[in-house]
């Protein structure tokens, strides 16, 4: 699965069978209950209503959902195998990271290792719209958080990533 799915209109999303609709949402985040809640909430009058429902459902996420979602996220600067559903989206989102910059790549790799040693999970950040240097700066700052604070920041980043992905999947 090397291509990102094309955007589908909200009316078409509303008409999909449950399995197809869940399949469409699955690459947005590896939290099946979130996709199921959105599928069960159909029909949506418009995309705005779907996005509001998605945001509301994501507000209920806690550490267990974060851990589950992170199982499908690569480390910043790392590429997922092509067959993973999230691979194309992750590549798009991390597109601004200059993988030709060896010192940046090394600093991100080292920062990822420190983060994982400190918090026991991969570092998660909305990469879209951020340079590699901005990501490295955020990673360095977040290493100063305590566990509870970092969990909340990581959940907020997960919500941003998920909603960005959803807006790329469901159109007007």
C-alpha atoms as a printed R data frame, in Angstrom:
    type eleno elety resid chain resno       x      y      z
1   ATOM     1    CA   UNK     A     1   0.000  0.000  0.000
2   ATOM     2    CA   UNK     A     2   2.295  2.756 -1.213
3   ATOM     3    CA   UNK     A     3  -0.290  5.369 -2.097
4   ATOM     4    CA   UNK     A     4  -2.363  7.509  0.239
5   ATOM     5    CA   UNK     A     5  -6.082  6.935 -0.263
6   ATOM     6    CA   UNK     A     6  -7.907  9.575 -2.257
7   ATOM     7    CA   UNK     A     7 -10.229 11.928 -0.449
8   ATOM     8    CA   UNK     A     8 -13.837 10.726 -0.279
9   ATOM     9    CA   UNK     A     9 -16.849 13.045 -0.020
10  ATOM    10    CA   UNK     A    10 -18.762 13.011  3.264
11  ATOM    11    CA   UNK     A    11 -21.889 11.792  1.464
12  ATOM    12    CA   UNK     A    12 -19.956  8.813  0.091
13  ATOM    13    CA   UNK     A    13 -18.434  8.105  3.503
14  ATOM    14    CA   UNK     A    14 -21.939  8.068  4.974
15  ATOM    15    CA   UNK     A    15 -23.010  5.434  2.416
16  ATOM    16    CA   UNK     A    16 -20.106  3.029  2.885
17  ATOM    17    CA   UNK     A    17 -20.749 -0.223  4.691
18  ATOM    18    CA   UNK     A    18 -19.325 -0.280  8.229
19  ATOM    19    CA   UNK     A    19 -16.268 -2.364  7.375
20  ATOM    20    CA   UNK     A    20 -15.280 -0.159  4.431
21  ATOM    21    CA   UNK     A    21 -15.788  3.004  6.500
22  ATOM    22    CA   UNK     A    22 -13.627  1.648  9.350
23  ATOM    23    CA   UNK     A    23 -11.004  0.647  6.792
24  ATOM    24    CA   UNK     A    24 -10.944  4.179  5.440
25  ATOM    25    CA   UNK     A    25 -10.448  5.634  8.934
26  ATOM    26    CA   UNK     A    26  -7.915  3.053 10.141
27  ATOM    27    CA   UNK     A    27  -4.803  4.811  8.741
28  ATOM    28    CA   UNK     A    28  -5.750  7.983 10.662
29  ATOM    29    CA   UNK     A    29  -4.933  6.363 14.016
30  ATOM    30    CA   UNK     A    30  -4.476  2.827 15.326
31  ATOM    31    CA   UNK     A    31  -7.327  3.128 17.822
32  ATOM    32    CA   UNK     A    32 -10.178  0.914 16.544
33  ATOM    33    CA   UNK     A    33 -12.712  2.241 19.081
34  ATOM    34    CA   UNK     A    34 -12.295  5.753 17.646
35  ATOM    35    CA   UNK     A    35 -13.016  4.583 14.109
36  ATOM    36    CA   UNK     A    36 -15.960  2.493 15.324
37  ATOM    37    CA   UNK     A    37 -17.448  5.483 17.167
38  ATOM    38    CA   UNK     A    38 -17.228  7.602 14.011
39  ATOM    39    CA   UNK     A    39 -18.712  4.864 11.851
40  ATOM    40    CA   UNK     A    40 -21.589  4.369 14.291
41  ATOM    41    CA   UNK     A    41 -22.216  8.131 14.361
42  ATOM    42    CA   UNK     A    42 -23.113  8.259 10.672
43  ATOM    43    CA   UNK     A    43 -24.708  9.843  8.800
44  ATOM    44    CA   UNK     A    44 -23.003 13.188  9.270
45  ATOM    45    CA   UNK     A    45 -24.697 16.229  7.729
46  ATOM    46    CA   UNK     A    46 -21.318 17.603  6.661
47  ATOM    47    CA   UNK     A    47 -17.588 17.280  7.163
48  ATOM    48    CA   UNK     A    48 -17.625 19.821 10.006
49  ATOM    49    CA   UNK     A    49 -19.948 17.557 12.006
50  ATOM    50    CA   UNK     A    50 -17.689 14.550 11.379
51  ATOM    51    CA   UNK     A    51 -14.601 16.490 12.462
52  ATOM    52    CA   UNK     A    52 -16.385 17.664 15.624
53  ATOM    53    CA   UNK     A    53 -17.362 14.071 16.434
54  ATOM    54    CA   UNK     A    54 -13.798 12.910 15.740
55  ATOM    55    CA   UNK     A    55 -12.355 15.581 18.019
56  ATOM    56    CA   UNK     A    56 -14.826 14.748 20.787
57  ATOM    57    CA   UNK     A    57 -14.064 11.012 20.560
58  ATOM    58    CA   UNK     A    58 -10.320 11.749 20.668
59  ATOM    59    CA   UNK     A    59 -10.719 13.769 23.885
60  ATOM    60    CA   UNK     A    60 -11.506 10.516 25.707
61  ATOM    61    CA   UNK     A    61  -8.124  9.001 24.878
62  ATOM    62    CA   UNK     A    62  -5.758  8.165 27.688
63  ATOM    63    CA   UNK     A    63  -2.436  6.439 28.125
64  ATOM    64    CA   UNK     A    64  -3.706  3.054 26.880
65  ATOM    65    CA   UNK     A    65  -4.909  4.596 23.619
66  ATOM    66    CA   UNK     A    66  -1.646  6.503 23.258
67  ATOM    67    CA   UNK     A    67   0.344  3.295 23.654
68  ATOM    68    CA   UNK     A    68  -1.847  1.498 21.126
69  ATOM    69    CA   UNK     A    69  -1.572  4.320 18.589
70  ATOM    70    CA   UNK     A    70   2.184  4.542 19.001
71  ATOM    71    CA   UNK     A    71   2.507  0.901 17.949
72  ATOM    72    CA   UNK     A    72   1.810  2.130 14.395
73  ATOM    73    CA   UNK     A    73   3.989  5.268 14.449
74  ATOM    74    CA   UNK     A    74   7.579  5.281 13.259
75  ATOM    75    CA   UNK     A    75  10.254  7.200 15.057
76  ATOM    76    CA   UNK     A    76  10.779 10.686 13.663
77  ATOM    77    CA   UNK     A    77  13.123 10.291 10.715
78  ATOM    78    CA   UNK     A    78  12.398  6.548 10.431
79  ATOM    79    CA   UNK     A    79  10.457  5.068  7.538
80  ATOM    80    CA   UNK     A    80   7.754  2.416  7.957
81  ATOM    81    CA   UNK     A    81   7.606 -0.594  5.626
82  ATOM    82    CA   UNK     A    82   5.430  0.128  2.585
83  ATOM    83    CA   UNK     A    83   2.766 -2.430  3.497
84  ATOM    84    CA   UNK     A    84   1.870 -0.755  6.803
85  ATOM    85    CA   UNK     A    85  -1.331  1.336  6.415
86  ATOM    86    CA   UNK     A    86   0.210  4.376  8.104
87  ATOM    87    CA   UNK     A    87   3.420  4.313  6.020
88  ATOM    88    CA   UNK     A    88   2.417  6.686  3.217
89  ATOM    89    CA   UNK     A    89   0.854  9.168  5.637
90  ATOM    90    CA   UNK     A    90   3.928  9.161  7.874
91  ATOM    91    CA   UNK     A    91   6.197  9.729  4.883
92  ATOM    92    CA   UNK     A    92   4.064 12.678  3.767
93  ATOM    93    CA   UNK     A    93   3.979 14.181  7.252
94  ATOM    94    CA   UNK     A    94   7.722 13.855  7.747
95  ATOM    95    CA   UNK     A    95   8.498 15.136  4.256
96  ATOM    96    CA   UNK     A    96  10.072 18.380  5.480
97  ATOM    97    CA   UNK     A    97  12.741 16.527  7.439
98  ATOM    98    CA   UNK     A    98  15.942 16.741  5.453
99  ATOM    99    CA   UNK     A    99  17.288 13.190  5.515
100 ATOM   100    CA   UNK     A   100  20.373 14.413  3.623
101 ATOM   101    CA   UNK     A   101  21.465 16.344  6.750
102 ATOM   102    CA   UNK     A   102  23.539 13.719  8.548
103 ATOM   103    CA   UNK     A   103  24.029 15.745 11.728
104 ATOM   104    CA   UNK     A   104  20.275 16.412 12.030
105 ATOM   105    CA   UNK     A   105  19.491 12.743 11.366
106 ATOM   106    CA   UNK     A   106  22.020 11.706 14.041
107 ATOM   107    CA   UNK     A   107  20.653 14.264 16.541
108 ATOM   108    CA   UNK     A   108  17.071 13.047 15.947
109 ATOM   109    CA   UNK     A   109  18.144  9.427 16.349
110 ATOM   110    CA   UNK     A   110  19.991 10.213 19.578
111 ATOM   111    CA   UNK     A   111  17.083 12.322 20.841
112 ATOM   112    CA   UNK     A   112  14.632  9.532 20.038
113 ATOM   113    CA   UNK     A   113  16.784  7.092 22.017
114 ATOM   114    CA   UNK     A   114  16.930  9.451 25.038
115 ATOM   115    CA   UNK     A   115  13.180 10.031 24.847
116 ATOM   116    CA   UNK     A   116  12.425  6.299 24.665
117 ATOM   117    CA   UNK     A   117  14.756  5.607 27.600
118 ATOM   118    CA   UNK     A   118  13.069  8.357 29.639
119 ATOM   119    CA   UNK     A   119   9.412  7.767 28.768
120 ATOM   120    CA   UNK     A   120   9.307  4.166 27.465
121 ATOM   121    CA   UNK     A   121   7.612  5.101 24.178
122 ATOM   122    CA   UNK     A   122   8.491  6.643 20.832
123 ATOM   123    CA   UNK     A   123   8.525 10.424 20.546
124 ATOM   124    CA   UNK     A   124   5.357 11.654 18.837
125 ATOM   125    CA   UNK     A   125   4.923 15.052 17.253
126 ATOM   126    CA   UNK     A   126   2.823 16.494 14.463
127 ATOM   127    CA   UNK     A   127   5.602 16.695 11.894
128 ATOM   128    CA   UNK     A   128   3.516 18.257  9.138
129 ATOM   129    CA   UNK     A   129   4.453 21.912  8.783
130 ATOM   130    CA   UNK     A   130   7.557 21.589 10.962
131 ATOM   131    CA   UNK     A   131  11.174 21.473  9.888
132 ATOM   132    CA   UNK     A   132  13.570 18.863 11.186
133 ATOM   133    CA   UNK     A   133  15.234 21.535 13.297
134 ATOM   134    CA   UNK     A   134  11.888 22.539 14.862
135 ATOM   135    CA   UNK     A   135  11.145 18.887 15.630
136 ATOM   136    CA   UNK     A   136  14.555 18.436 17.240
137 ATOM   137    CA   UNK     A   137  14.010 21.557 19.343
138 ATOM   138    CA   UNK     A   138  10.604 20.281 20.534
139 ATOM   139    CA   UNK     A   139  12.095 16.864 21.299
140 ATOM   140    CA   UNK     A   140  14.836 18.457 23.381
141 ATOM   141    CA   UNK     A   141  12.310 20.595 25.300
142 ATOM   142    CA   UNK     A   142   9.950 17.701 25.922
143 ATOM   143    CA   UNK     A   143  12.715 15.638 27.509
144 ATOM   144    CA   UNK     A   144  12.345 18.040 30.474
145 ATOM   145    CA   UNK     A   145   8.688 17.090 31.080
146 ATOM   146    CA   UNK     A   146   7.599 14.789 33.858
147 ATOM   147    CA   UNK     A   147   5.719 11.609 32.891
148 ATOM   148    CA   UNK     A   148   2.203 13.010 33.385
149 ATOM   149    CA   UNK     A   149   2.919 16.249 31.514
150 ATOM   150    CA   UNK     A   150   4.551 14.407 28.617
151 ATOM   151    CA   UNK     A   151   1.660 11.965 28.337
152 ATOM   152    CA   UNK     A   152  -0.741 14.900 27.938
153 ATOM   153    CA   UNK     A   153   1.504 16.588 25.352
154 ATOM   154    CA   UNK     A   154   1.872 13.331 23.398
155 ATOM   155    CA   UNK     A   155  -1.911 12.816 23.468
156 ATOM   156    CA   UNK     A   156  -2.448 16.362 22.171
157 ATOM   157    CA   UNK     A   157   0.008 15.669 19.347
158 ATOM   158    CA   UNK     A   158  -1.756 12.384 18.559
159 ATOM   159    CA   UNK     A   159  -5.078 14.211 18.328
160 ATOM   160    CA   UNK     A   160  -3.585 16.800 15.962
161 ATOM   161    CA   UNK     A   161  -2.073 14.114 13.735
162 ATOM   162    CA   UNK     A   162  -5.314 12.128 13.676
163 ATOM   163    CA   UNK     A   163  -7.489 15.112 12.771
164 ATOM   164    CA   UNK     A   164  -5.045 16.222 10.071
165 ATOM   165    CA   UNK     A   165  -5.133 12.739  8.585
166 ATOM   166    CA   UNK     A   166  -8.928 12.671  8.766
167 ATOM   167    CA   UNK     A   167  -9.174 15.952  6.854
168 ATOM   168    CA   UNK     A   168  -7.060 14.323  4.147
169 ATOM   169    CA   UNK     A   169  -9.383 11.318  3.942
170 ATOM   170    CA   UNK     A   170 -12.850 12.896  4.132
171 ATOM   171    CA   UNK     A   171 -13.718 15.848  1.915
172 ATOM   172    CA   UNK     A   172 -16.793 18.050  1.668
